[in-house]
């Protein structure tokens, strides 16, 4: 019977693969983080609509919309937006 562990990589190869660089473009991929009443959105292209109940962002491949109550932009930079409020739902469309 073959040994289950006979295909283990050499420890050096395993460490190299563990600490390798991520794929090209990895750090420019849109990301959304939610923690309680704060939401961070990274790597959007433009703010299309913003009021206290709705935020719509142009993403690289579509539109991302956040619906809520009392939405307030806390920080806005070229690549990141921090939103505060009560979040009801989100929607993504590839328009």
Coordinates of C-alpha atoms in Angstrom, one line a residue:
X1 CA 0.0 0.0 0.0
X2 CA 1.5 3.4 -1.0
X3 CA 2.4 5.8 1.8
X4 CA -0.1 8.8 2.0
X5 CA 2.8 11.2 2.8
X6 CA 5.1 10.2 0.0
X7 CA 4.1 13.3 -2.0
X8 CA 5.0 15.9 0.6
X9 CA 7.0 18.8 -0.8
X10 CA 10.5 19.5 0.4
X11 CA 10.3 22.0 3.3
X12 CA 12.3 24.6 1.3
X13 CA 9.9 24.4 -1.6
X14 CA 6.9 24.5 0.7
X15 CA 8.2 27.7 2.3
X16 CA 9.0 29.3 -1.1
X17 CA 5.4 28.6 -2.2
X18 CA 4.0 29.9 1.1
X19 CA 5.7 33.3 0.7
X20 CA 5.5 33.7 -3.1
X21 CA 4.1 36.9 -4.6
X22 CA 0.4 37.0 -5.3
X23 CA -0.8 36.9 -8.9
X24 CA -0.5 40.1 -11.0
X25 CA -3.2 42.6 -10.3
X26 CA -4.1 41.0 -7.0
X27 CA -3.7 44.2 -5.1
X28 CA -5.9 46.2 -7.5
X29 CA -8.9 43.9 -7.2
X30 CA -12.0 45.5 -5.7
X31 CA -12.7 44.5 -2.1
X32 CA -15.5 45.2 0.4
X33 CA -15.0 44.9 4.2
X34 CA -17.9 45.2 6.7
X35 CA -17.5 45.6 10.4
X36 CA -20.6 46.6 12.3
X37 CA -21.8 49.9 11.1
X38 CA -18.6 50.6 8.9
X39 CA -17.9 49.4 5.4
X40 CA -14.7 49.9 3.5
X41 CA -14.7 49.6 -0.3
X42 CA -11.4 49.5 -2.2
X43 CA -10.5 50.0 -5.8
X44 CA -13.6 51.6 -7.2
X45 CA -13.5 54.0 -10.2
X46 CA -16.1 56.7 -9.4
X47 CA -18.9 57.6 -7.1
X48 CA -22.0 57.7 -9.3
X49 CA -24.8 58.4 -6.7
X50 CA -24.6 59.3 -3.1
X51 CA -27.3 60.2 -0.5
X52 CA -28.2 59.1 3.0
X53 CA -30.0 56.0 1.6
X54 CA -27.9 54.9 -1.3
X55 CA -24.3 54.8 -2.6
X56 CA -23.6 53.6 -6.1
X57 CA -20.0 53.1 -7.3
X58 CA -18.5 52.4 -10.7
X59 CA -16.3 49.4 -10.3
X60 CA -13.8 48.1 -12.9
X61 CA -16.4 45.6 -14.2
X62 CA -19.8 46.9 -13.2
X63 CA -21.7 48.9 -10.6
X64 CA -21.8 48.2 -6.8
X65 CA -24.7 49.7 -4.9
X66 CA -25.2 49.9 -1.1
X67 CA -28.6 50.6 0.3
X68 CA -29.1 51.7 3.9
X69 CA -30.3 54.3 6.4
X70 CA -28.2 57.3 7.5
X71 CA -25.3 56.5 5.1
X72 CA -22.3 58.8 5.6
X73 CA -19.0 58.8 3.9
X74 CA -16.3 59.1 6.6
X75 CA -13.2 59.0 4.4
X76 CA -12.7 59.2 0.7
X77 CA -9.4 58.7 -1.1
X78 CA -8.5 57.8 -4.7
X79 CA -8.6 54.1 -3.9
X80 CA -10.7 53.7 -0.7
X81 CA -14.0 54.8 0.7
X82 CA -15.2 54.3 4.3
X83 CA -19.0 54.4 4.8
X84 CA -20.9 54.6 8.0
X85 CA -24.6 53.7 8.6
X86 CA -27.1 51.0 8.9
X87 CA -26.7 48.7 5.9
X88 CA -29.8 47.0 4.5
X89 CA -28.5 45.4 1.3
X90 CA -25.9 45.5 -1.5
X91 CA -26.3 44.9 -5.2
X92 CA -23.8 44.3 -8.0
X93 CA -24.6 44.6 -11.7
X94 CA -22.2 44.1 -14.6
X95 CA -23.7 47.0 -16.6

